[in-house]
Coordinates of C-alpha atoms in Angstrom, one line a residue:
Chain A
M300 CA 210.3 132.8 139.2
P301 CA 213.7 132.8 140.8
G302 CA 212.5 130.1 142.8
R303 CA 211.9 128.3 139.7
A304 CA 215.0 129.2 137.9
A305 CA 217.0 127.9 140.9
R306 CA 215.2 124.8 141.6
Q307 CA 215.8 123.7 138.1
G308 CA 219.2 125.1 137.8
E309 CA 220.0 122.6 140.1
A310 CA 217.9 120.0 139.0
V311 CA 219.3 119.9 135.5
M312 CA 222.4 121.4 135.4
L313 CA 222.2 121.2 131.5
I314 CA 225.5 123.5 131.2
R315 CA 228.7 123.5 133.2
R316 CA 229.0 126.4 134.9
A317 CA 231.6 128.7 135.7
P318 CA 233.2 127.9 139.4
D319 CA 232.1 131.3 140.7
M320 CA 228.8 131.1 139.2
K321 CA 225.8 129.6 141.5
W322 CA 222.3 129.4 140.6
S323 CA 221.4 131.3 143.0
E324 CA 222.9 134.4 141.7
V325 CA 220.6 133.8 138.7
T326 CA 218.3 136.1 140.0
D327 CA 214.4 137.1 138.9
E328 CA 214.4 139.4 136.0
K329 CA 212.9 142.5 137.8
L330 CA 216.0 142.4 140.4
Y331 CA 218.6 142.0 138.3
L332 CA 217.2 144.7 135.9
G333 CA 217.3 146.9 139.0
R334 CA 220.6 146.1 139.5
R335 CA 221.7 146.9 136.1
Q336 CA 220.0 150.3 136.4
F337 CA 222.1 150.9 139.4
L338 CA 225.0 149.6 137.4
Q339 CA 224.2 152.1 134.6
T340 CA 225.6 154.8 137.2
T341 CA 228.8 153.3 137.5
A342 CA 229.1 152.1 133.7
G343 CA 230.8 155.1 133.0
V344 CA 234.1 153.9 135.5
A345 CA 233.6 150.4 133.7
M346 CA 233.6 151.4 130.6
A347 CA 237.0 153.5 131.2
A348 CA 238.7 150.4 133.4
A349 CA 237.9 148.4 130.3
A350 CA 239.1 150.9 127.9
G351 CA 242.5 150.9 130.3
A352 CA 242.4 147.0 129.9
S353 CA 242.3 146.5 126.4
I354 CA 244.9 149.0 125.7
G355 CA 246.9 147.3 128.4
C356 CA 246.6 143.8 126.6
S357 CA 247.2 145.3 122.9
T358 CA 250.1 143.4 121.6
V359 CA 250.8 143.4 117.7
S360 CA 248.0 143.2 115.4
A361 CA 245.7 145.9 114.4
D362 CA 243.0 144.0 115.4
D363 CA 243.9 143.9 119.3
Q364 CA 242.9 147.8 118.9
L365 CA 239.3 147.2 118.4
P366 CA 236.9 147.7 121.4
G367 CA 235.7 144.6 123.5
R368 CA 237.3 141.7 124.5
K369 CA 239.0 139.4 122.0
L370 CA 237.8 136.3 121.7
S371 CA 239.5 132.7 121.2
Y372 CA 238.0 131.0 117.9
K373 CA 239.0 128.2 115.0
E374 CA 238.2 129.2 111.6
G375 CA 234.2 127.6 110.4
P376 CA 232.8 126.4 107.3
F377 CA 230.9 128.3 104.7
G378 CA 232.9 131.7 104.8
T379 CA 232.9 134.1 101.6
T380 CA 236.0 135.2 100.4
E381 CA 234.8 138.7 99.7
K382 CA 236.2 141.8 101.1
E383 CA 234.9 142.2 104.7
T384 CA 233.1 145.4 105.3
P385 CA 235.6 147.9 107.6
Y386 CA 234.7 147.6 111.1
K387 CA 233.6 151.0 111.4
D388 CA 230.8 150.6 108.7
V389 CA 229.6 147.5 110.4
T390 CA 229.4 149.1 114.0
T391 CA 227.9 152.6 112.9
Y392 CA 225.6 151.8 110.3
N393 CA 222.8 149.7 112.0
N394 CA 219.2 149.1 112.3
F395 CA 218.7 148.5 115.8
Y396 CA 215.5 150.5 116.8
E397 CA 215.9 149.8 120.4
F398 CA 218.4 152.4 120.4
G399 CA 216.7 154.7 117.6
T400 CA 215.4 154.3 114.2
G401 CA 218.4 156.3 112.4
K402 CA 221.2 154.3 110.9
S403 CA 223.7 155.7 113.3
D404 CA 221.3 155.9 116.6
P405 CA 222.5 152.5 117.6
A406 CA 226.4 153.4 117.8
Q407 CA 225.4 156.8 119.4
N408 CA 222.7 155.5 122.2
A409 CA 223.6 152.0 122.6
G410 CA 226.3 152.6 125.7
T411 CA 223.8 152.2 128.3
L412 CA 222.8 148.8 127.2
V413 CA 224.5 146.4 130.2
T414 CA 225.5 143.3 128.4
S415 CA 226.9 141.7 132.1
P416 CA 225.6 139.8 133.7
W417 CA 223.4 138.6 131.3
S418 CA 220.8 135.7 131.4
I419 CA 218.9 133.6 128.7
Q420 CA 215.8 131.9 129.5
I421 CA 215.1 128.6 128.1
D422 CA 211.3 127.9 127.8
G423 CA 208.7 126.0 126.1
E424 CA 208.7 122.7 124.6
C425 CA 212.1 121.4 125.6
A426 CA 213.3 119.4 128.7
K427 CA 216.5 121.8 129.4
K428 CA 214.0 124.6 130.8
G429 CA 215.7 127.2 133.0
T430 CA 217.7 130.4 133.3
Y431 CA 221.1 130.0 132.6
H432 CA 223.9 133.0 132.8
L433 CA 225.3 133.7 129.3
D434 CA 228.8 132.7 130.1
D435 CA 227.6 129.3 131.1
L436 CA 225.3 128.5 128.4
I437 CA 228.0 129.5 125.7
K438 CA 230.9 127.5 127.5
P439 CA 230.6 124.2 125.9
Y440 CA 230.9 125.2 122.5
Q441 CA 234.0 126.1 120.3
L442 CA 233.6 129.5 119.2
E443 CA 234.3 129.6 115.3
E444 CA 234.6 132.8 112.9
R445 CA 231.8 132.7 110.0
I446 CA 232.4 135.3 107.1
Y447 CA 228.5 136.0 106.0
R448 CA 226.9 138.2 103.6
M449 CA 224.3 140.1 105.1
R450 CA 221.3 141.3 103.0
C451 CA 219.2 144.2 104.8
V452 CA 215.7 144.0 103.4
E453 CA 216.1 147.5 102.6
A454 CA 218.6 146.3 99.6
W455 CA 222.4 147.4 101.1
S456 CA 224.4 144.5 102.1
M457 CA 227.9 143.9 104.2
V458 CA 230.6 141.0 104.7
I459 CA 230.8 140.4 108.2
P460 CA 233.1 138.3 109.8
W461 CA 231.2 137.1 112.8
V462 CA 232.2 134.5 115.8
G463 CA 229.7 132.3 117.4
F464 CA 228.6 128.9 117.5
P465 CA 226.2 126.8 115.7
L466 CA 222.1 127.4 116.9
A467 CA 222.2 123.6 116.2
S468 CA 224.4 122.7 119.1
L469 CA 222.2 124.8 121.5
V470 CA 219.2 123.4 120.2
K471 CA 220.6 119.9 120.6
Q472 CA 221.7 120.8 124.3
C473 CA 218.1 122.2 125.1
A474 CA 216.5 118.6 124.4
P475 CA 213.1 120.0 122.5
T476 CA 210.1 117.5 122.8
P477 CA 208.4 116.6 119.5
K478 CA 206.1 119.0 119.8
A479 CA 208.9 121.8 119.4
K480 CA 208.5 122.9 116.0
Y481 CA 209.4 126.3 116.1
V482 CA 212.4 128.5 118.0
K483 CA 211.2 132.1 119.4
F484 CA 213.7 134.4 120.4
T485 CA 212.7 137.6 122.2
T486 CA 215.2 140.6 123.1
L487 CA 215.5 141.8 126.2
Y488 CA 212.6 144.5 127.1
N489 CA 214.2 147.5 129.2
P490 CA 213.2 151.1 128.1
V491 CA 215.7 152.3 130.5
Q492 CA 218.8 150.9 128.9
M493 CA 217.1 150.9 125.6
P494 CA 215.8 153.9 125.0
G495 CA 213.9 153.7 121.7
Q496 CA 211.6 151.2 123.3
N497 CA 209.7 154.4 124.9
V498 CA 208.6 155.2 121.5
P499 CA 206.1 152.9 120.1
V500 CA 207.4 152.3 116.4
L501 CA 207.5 148.6 116.7
K502 CA 206.0 146.1 119.4
W503 CA 208.4 145.7 122.1
P504 CA 209.8 143.5 123.1
Y505 CA 211.4 142.4 119.5
V506 CA 210.6 138.8 118.6
E507 CA 211.9 136.6 115.9
G508 CA 211.4 132.8 115.0
L509 CA 212.8 129.8 112.8
R510 CA 210.9 126.5 111.9
M511 CA 213.2 123.8 113.9
D512 CA 215.1 122.4 110.8
E513 CA 216.2 126.4 109.7
A514 CA 217.5 126.7 113.3
T515 CA 219.4 123.9 112.8
N516 CA 220.5 124.4 109.5
P517 CA 224.4 124.5 109.9
L518 CA 224.4 127.9 108.4
A519 CA 222.5 129.4 111.5
I520 CA 224.6 130.6 114.3
L521 CA 224.4 132.9 117.6
A522 CA 226.8 135.4 117.2
V523 CA 228.8 136.7 120.3
G524 CA 231.6 138.5 118.4
L525 CA 232.6 140.3 115.2
Y526 CA 236.3 141.0 114.0
G527 CA 237.4 138.8 116.5
H528 CA 236.0 140.8 119.5
T529 CA 233.0 140.5 121.4
L530 CA 230.5 142.2 119.7
P531 CA 229.4 146.0 120.3
N532 CA 226.3 146.7 121.8
Q533 CA 224.9 148.3 118.7
D534 CA 225.4 144.9 116.5
G535 CA 223.6 143.2 119.3
A536 CA 225.8 142.4 122.3
P537 CA 225.8 140.1 124.3
I538 CA 224.6 137.3 121.9
R539 CA 222.3 137.6 118.3
L540 CA 221.2 135.6 115.8
V541 CA 222.8 135.5 112.3
T542 CA 220.9 133.5 109.4
P543 CA 222.7 135.0 106.3
W544 CA 220.5 133.4 103.4
K545 CA 217.7 135.8 105.4
Y546 CA 216.6 139.5 105.4
G547 CA 218.7 141.1 108.3
F548 CA 215.6 141.7 110.4
K549 CA 215.8 137.9 110.9
G550 CA 218.8 138.3 113.0
I551 CA 217.5 139.1 116.4
K552 CA 219.5 141.2 118.6
S553 CA 220.5 141.2 122.5
I554 CA 218.5 137.4 122.9
V555 CA 217.3 136.9 126.5
K556 CA 214.7 134.1 125.9
I557 CA 214.7 131.2 123.8
E558 CA 211.4 129.5 123.6
F559 CA 210.6 126.0 121.5
V560 CA 207.3 126.3 120.3
E561 CA 204.3 124.6 118.4
K562 CA 202.7 127.2 116.5
Q563 CA 204.6 129.6 113.9
P564 CA 205.9 132.8 115.9
L565 CA 204.4 136.2 114.9
N566 CA 207.5 137.9 114.5
T567 CA 207.6 141.4 115.1
W568 CA 208.1 142.8 111.2
Q569 CA 205.4 140.7 110.3
Q570 CA 203.4 141.9 113.1
T571 CA 203.8 145.5 112.3
R572 CA 203.2 145.2 108.6
P573 CA 202.1 141.7 107.6
N574 CA 201.7 142.5 103.9
E575 CA 205.4 143.7 103.5
Y576 CA 207.1 141.1 105.8
G577 CA 206.9 137.7 106.2
F578 CA 207.9 134.4 108.7
Y579 CA 210.6 133.7 106.3
A580 CA 212.1 136.7 104.8
N581 CA 214.4 134.4 102.6
V582 CA 216.6 136.8 100.2
N583 CA 214.9 136.6 97.3
P584 CA 215.5 139.1 94.3
H585 CA 212.5 137.8 92.3
V586 CA 210.0 138.9 95.3
D587 CA 210.0 142.2 95.4
H588 CA 209.0 144.1 98.7
P589 CA 205.6 145.8 98.1
R590 CA 207.4 149.3 98.0
W591 CA 210.5 148.5 96.3
S592 CA 212.6 146.3 94.2
Q593 CA 214.9 143.4 95.8
A594 CA 216.5 142.4 92.3
T595 CA 220.0 144.3 93.3
E596 CA 221.7 145.7 96.2
R597 CA 224.5 148.0 97.0
R598 CA 227.2 146.5 99.1
I599 CA 228.4 148.9 101.5
G600 CA 231.6 150.5 100.2
E601 CA 230.7 149.9 96.6
F602 CA 229.3 152.5 94.0
F603 CA 227.4 150.0 91.4
R604 CA 224.8 147.9 92.2
R605 CA 225.1 144.3 92.5
P606 CA 222.5 141.7 91.6
T607 CA 220.9 140.1 94.3
L608 CA 221.6 136.4 94.8
M609 CA 219.0 133.8 95.7
F610 CA 218.9 133.1 99.1
N611 CA 221.8 135.4 99.2
G612 CA 224.1 132.8 97.7
Y613 CA 223.8 130.4 100.5
G614 CA 221.0 128.1 97.9
D615 CA 223.6 125.0 98.3
Q616 CA 222.8 125.0 101.9
V617 CA 219.3 126.0 102.4
A618 CA 217.5 125.6 99.3
S619 CA 216.1 121.9 100.0
M620 CA 214.3 123.3 102.9
Y621 CA 212.0 125.2 101.0
A622 CA 211.4 122.8 98.3
G623 CA 207.6 122.8 96.6
M624 CA 206.8 126.0 98.6
D625 CA 205.5 129.1 97.4
L626 CA 208.0 131.4 97.8
R627 CA 205.8 134.4 96.7
K628 CA 203.3 133.2 99.4
Y629 CA 205.8 132.5 101.8
F630 CA 207.7 135.4 101.6
Chain B
M78 CA 219.2 202.8 102.9
T79 CA 215.9 202.1 101.5
T80 CA 213.8 198.9 102.8
T81 CA 214.2 198.0 98.9
R82 CA 217.6 198.1 98.5
W83 CA 218.6 196.7 101.9
I84 CA 216.3 193.5 100.8
R85 CA 217.8 193.7 97.4
W86 CA 221.5 194.2 98.6
V87 CA 222.1 192.4 101.7
L88 CA 218.9 190.1 102.5
K89 CA 218.6 188.3 99.6
P90 CA 222.5 187.8 99.1
A91 CA 221.9 186.4 103.0
L92 CA 219.3 184.0 101.8
F93 CA 220.8 183.1 98.6
T94 CA 224.0 182.0 100.8
A95 CA 222.0 180.2 103.6
A96 CA 220.5 178.4 101.1
L97 CA 223.2 177.1 100.0
V98 CA 224.9 175.3 103.4
P99 CA 223.1 172.2 102.9
V100 CA 224.4 171.4 99.5
A101 CA 227.9 172.7 100.7
Y102 CA 227.6 170.3 103.6
L103 CA 226.7 167.5 101.8
I104 CA 229.4 168.0 99.3
W105 CA 231.7 168.4 102.4
A106 CA 230.3 165.6 103.9
A107 CA 230.5 163.2 100.9
L108 CA 234.2 164.0 100.5
T109 CA 235.3 163.5 103.8
G110 CA 233.4 160.1 104.5
N111 CA 231.0 161.5 106.7
L112 CA 228.1 160.7 104.9
T113 CA 227.3 157.4 106.9
A114 CA 228.5 154.0 105.5
N115 CA 225.9 154.2 102.5
P116 CA 226.4 157.8 101.5
I117 CA 224.4 157.6 98.0
Q118 CA 221.1 156.7 100.4
E119 CA 222.3 159.3 103.1
L120 CA 222.5 162.1 99.8
E121 CA 218.9 160.8 98.8
H122 CA 217.5 161.3 101.9
E123 CA 219.3 164.4 102.7
T124 CA 218.2 166.2 99.1
G125 CA 214.8 165.0 99.7
L126 CA 214.3 166.2 102.8
W127 CA 215.8 169.7 101.8
T128 CA 213.3 169.9 99.2
L129 CA 210.6 169.5 101.4
R130 CA 211.9 172.0 103.7
F131 CA 212.2 174.7 101.0
V132 CA 208.5 174.1 99.6
C133 CA 207.3 174.4 103.2
L134 CA 209.5 177.6 103.3
T135 CA 208.2 179.0 100.1
L136 CA 204.5 178.3 101.2
A137 CA 205.1 179.9 104.7
V138 CA 205.3 183.2 102.9
T139 CA 202.3 184.3 102.3
P140 CA 200.5 183.2 105.7
L141 CA 203.4 185.0 107.1
R142 CA 202.7 188.2 105.3
R143 CA 198.8 188.0 106.3
V144 CA 199.9 187.6 110.0
T145 CA 202.8 190.1 110.1
G146 CA 201.9 192.3 108.0
W147 CA 205.5 192.7 106.5
N148 CA 204.2 192.5 102.8
S149 CA 208.2 192.3 101.1
L150 CA 208.4 189.2 102.7
I151 CA 206.8 188.3 99.0
R152 CA 210.2 189.7 97.3
F153 CA 212.1 186.2 99.0
R154 CA 209.6 184.0 97.6
R155 CA 210.6 183.3 93.9
M156 CA 214.2 182.6 95.6
L157 CA 212.9 180.1 98.0
G158 CA 211.0 178.3 95.3
L159 CA 213.7 178.0 93.2
Y160 CA 215.7 176.3 95.9
A161 CA 212.7 173.9 96.3
F162 CA 213.6 173.1 92.7
F163 CA 217.3 173.2 93.2
Y164 CA 217.2 170.7 95.8
G165 CA 214.4 168.6 94.2
T166 CA 216.5 168.6 90.9
L167 CA 219.7 167.4 92.9
H168 CA 217.4 164.8 94.7
L169 CA 216.4 163.5 91.1
L170 CA 219.8 163.5 90.2
T171 CA 221.0 161.5 93.2
Y172 CA 218.5 158.7 92.5
V173 CA 219.6 158.9 88.4
V174 CA 223.0 159.1 88.5
L175 CA 224.5 158.2 91.8
D176 CA 221.8 155.2 93.2
Q177 CA 220.8 153.7 89.4
F178 CA 223.8 154.8 87.4
F179 CA 221.3 155.9 84.5
A180 CA 219.6 151.9 84.5
F181 CA 216.6 153.7 82.5
Q182 CA 214.6 150.4 82.8
T183 CA 214.8 150.0 86.2
M184 CA 214.1 153.6 86.7
L185 CA 211.1 153.3 84.5
V186 CA 209.3 150.2 86.2
D187 CA 210.1 152.6 89.4
V188 CA 208.3 155.2 88.5
T189 CA 205.5 153.3 87.0
K190 CA 205.0 150.6 89.5
R191 CA 206.2 152.1 92.7
P192 CA 203.8 154.4 94.0
Y193 CA 206.3 156.5 95.9
I194 CA 208.3 156.9 93.4
T195 CA 205.1 157.7 91.0
V196 CA 204.1 160.3 93.7
G197 CA 207.6 161.8 94.3
F198 CA 208.4 162.0 90.2
A199 CA 205.0 163.7 89.5
G200 CA 205.6 166.3 92.7
F201 CA 209.0 167.1 91.1
V202 CA 207.8 167.5 87.3
L203 CA 205.0 169.8 88.5
M204 CA 207.8 172.2 89.9
I205 CA 209.4 172.5 86.7
P206 CA 206.7 174.9 84.8
L207 CA 206.8 176.8 87.8
A208 CA 210.7 177.0 87.8
I209 CA 210.5 178.1 83.5
T210 CA 208.0 180.7 84.4
S211 CA 209.7 182.1 87.2
T212 CA 210.9 185.2 85.3
A213 CA 209.6 188.8 85.5
G214 CA 208.9 188.1 81.4
M215 CA 206.9 185.0 81.9
I216 CA 205.0 186.6 84.6
R217 CA 204.3 189.6 82.3
R218 CA 203.5 187.2 79.2
L219 CA 201.0 185.0 81.3
G220 CA 199.6 187.7 83.4
G221 CA 199.3 187.7 86.9
R222 CA 195.9 186.0 87.2
R223 CA 197.1 182.9 84.9
W224 CA 200.5 182.9 86.9
N225 CA 198.8 182.8 90.1
L226 CA 196.6 179.9 89.1
L227 CA 199.8 178.1 87.4
H228 CA 201.4 178.4 90.3
R229 CA 199.1 176.9 92.6
L230 CA 200.6 173.6 91.6
I231 CA 202.9 174.2 94.5
Y232 CA 200.4 173.0 96.8
V233 CA 200.3 169.7 94.6
T234 CA 204.1 169.6 94.8
A235 CA 204.1 170.1 98.6
V236 CA 201.1 167.1 99.0
A237 CA 203.2 165.1 96.7
G238 CA 206.2 165.6 98.6
V239 CA 205.0 164.3 102.0
V240 CA 203.0 161.4 100.6
H241 CA 206.3 160.3 98.9
Y242 CA 208.1 160.6 101.8
W243 CA 205.4 158.9 104.0
W244 CA 205.4 156.1 101.6
L245 CA 209.2 155.1 101.7
V246 CA 209.6 155.2 105.5
K247 CA 209.9 151.6 106.8
A248 CA 207.9 151.7 110.3
D249 CA 208.8 155.0 111.9
E250 CA 206.4 157.8 110.5
R251 CA 207.2 160.3 113.0
S252 CA 209.2 162.7 110.4
P253 CA 207.0 162.5 107.6
E254 CA 204.2 163.1 109.9
R255 CA 205.6 166.4 111.3
Y256 CA 206.1 167.5 107.5
A257 CA 202.4 166.5 106.6
L258 CA 201.6 168.8 109.9
A259 CA 203.5 171.8 108.4
V260 CA 202.0 171.2 104.8
G261 CA 198.7 170.8 106.2
V262 CA 198.7 174.0 108.6
L263 CA 200.3 175.9 105.6
L264 CA 197.4 175.1 103.4
G265 CA 195.0 175.0 105.8
F266 CA 195.7 178.8 106.5
R267 CA 195.1 179.3 102.9
L268 CA 191.8 177.8 103.1
L269 CA 190.9 179.6 106.3
Y270 CA 191.8 182.9 104.9
L271 CA 189.9 182.6 101.9
A272 CA 186.6 181.8 103.9
W273 CA 187.3 184.5 106.2
K274 CA 187.9 187.0 103.0
S275 CA 184.9 185.6 101.5
R276 CA 182.4 187.1 104.4
S277 CA 184.3 190.0 105.2
R278 CA 182.9 193.1 103.7
L279 CA 186.3 194.3 102.7
A280 CA 187.2 192.0 100.4
P281 CA 184.8 192.8 97.3
A282 CA 184.6 189.3 95.7
P283 CA 186.2 185.6 96.5
A284 CA 189.0 183.9 94.7
A285 CA 188.8 184.0 91.2
A286 CA 188.4 187.7 90.7
G287 CA 189.6 190.8 92.8
G288 CA 190.6 188.5 95.5
R289 CA 193.8 187.4 93.8
T290 CA 194.8 191.3 92.9
P291 CA 197.1 191.5 95.9
F292 CA 198.7 188.4 94.5
R293 CA 199.6 189.7 91.2
L294 CA 200.8 193.1 92.3
D295 CA 203.3 191.9 94.5
A296 CA 204.7 189.2 91.7
E297 CA 204.8 191.8 89.2
R298 CA 206.7 194.2 91.5
D299 CA 209.1 191.4 92.3
A300 CA 209.9 190.4 89.4
S301 CA 210.4 193.7 88.0
L302 CA 213.1 194.8 90.8
D303 CA 215.4 192.0 89.6

């Protein structure tokens, strides 16, 4: 594998790379995982240094006090003007079973995740296969802020100011072949860094997928930050999917692999409970979860439930993709 | 101080106070914003768990008496059972008032259409006659045998509670499994004890007749002490 990645890297040169980054540095997964485990022991020092740096950089706005590296971005389209869910809630109330199944587990346990260096493997039915350093991969794209509603399948919701770039841009760069009908995403598998993976609640690693037209829909983004700063680990650092018209579990976190495939991928929740979670997982108030209603939701921070909107209110952008489909069957 | 007085004036008040700690904590956490970003759901979960815990504690009294021989334990059983009902009521109220805010139509659909809610609701309803007949007067009026028979409904509530919990989790079934194990052991003990007793020469007759006498006496004595 390292040989292949390096060779392909030199041959392909898909994405401009930082001058300090050689393709030979894109190492075999096993090797870099080993290095990460070593790095973990010094993570405390690194975090302390990072904290010092962020304090050193702080200037005027309260936003600067947030953890993570400040990102530069422009304002993106489709933003809602609804009240944003407070940063504290977005970063302490998470479903990220790789760090535990409780809502506060990810915020408590995700410190072990090492997000730099981070490599993403591009594979499958596309011309630009290879393993790329994350920084190289996202360098060509102008980051945008997208303030989206997020509706969890558990009937709660948030409004989150993501920072990311259109998934469509990356798909285009990868030059998928005509055989590519779906995009399959895979989360990091590393039980040392992700202790929740020691428990077989789900089949690891987490897998998600989108139909090609969904992946290239302008609403779909790969997010690398929120509230103007790099993603906290518990929110899926360093890079995650955001598809606001679908239930939150489609938004796969900490992605290490993006594949173009011909057959519909079997996403993790569908695999776990096929009668309860489908491939599409479009937000739909008329199709209940077998065990609970999806007609209403509780917006985090609000007392009264509010009605859930079809496609989470993004029907104008996405409804046409599902014209003629029986959404009760393809839930 | 005699054992009776010790239980009445020290141990029972201590248990009464201790059993209020969870609700005191939940109120404090709710008021200070320490109940996660979704406090209503957290309240639902926590009051539900405390209901199950008190049901288990109530069910643990008899096995503990048999094993330790400390029969005075029976004098704590009513309080534990009433606390199970208390937390069950809080659980239901959280759902009715905070979660659904009296959306009776939705709740009606929930209770009739969603098995986990149907089962949970049934488990709660079955506790109502037990709470009503928990007084000394009611025990006397019903007579020990009928009272004991009626109060075996707690077994159904315990099973319903575990099923309710099991059916609502998304994928991580470890916690409901633990409660299922606890309830299984507590009910299993009773079956084994019954089997052992009906074999043994010491017990004149199985469950229905004389075998229940100690229960009746305990319940009546306990009631008369309060």
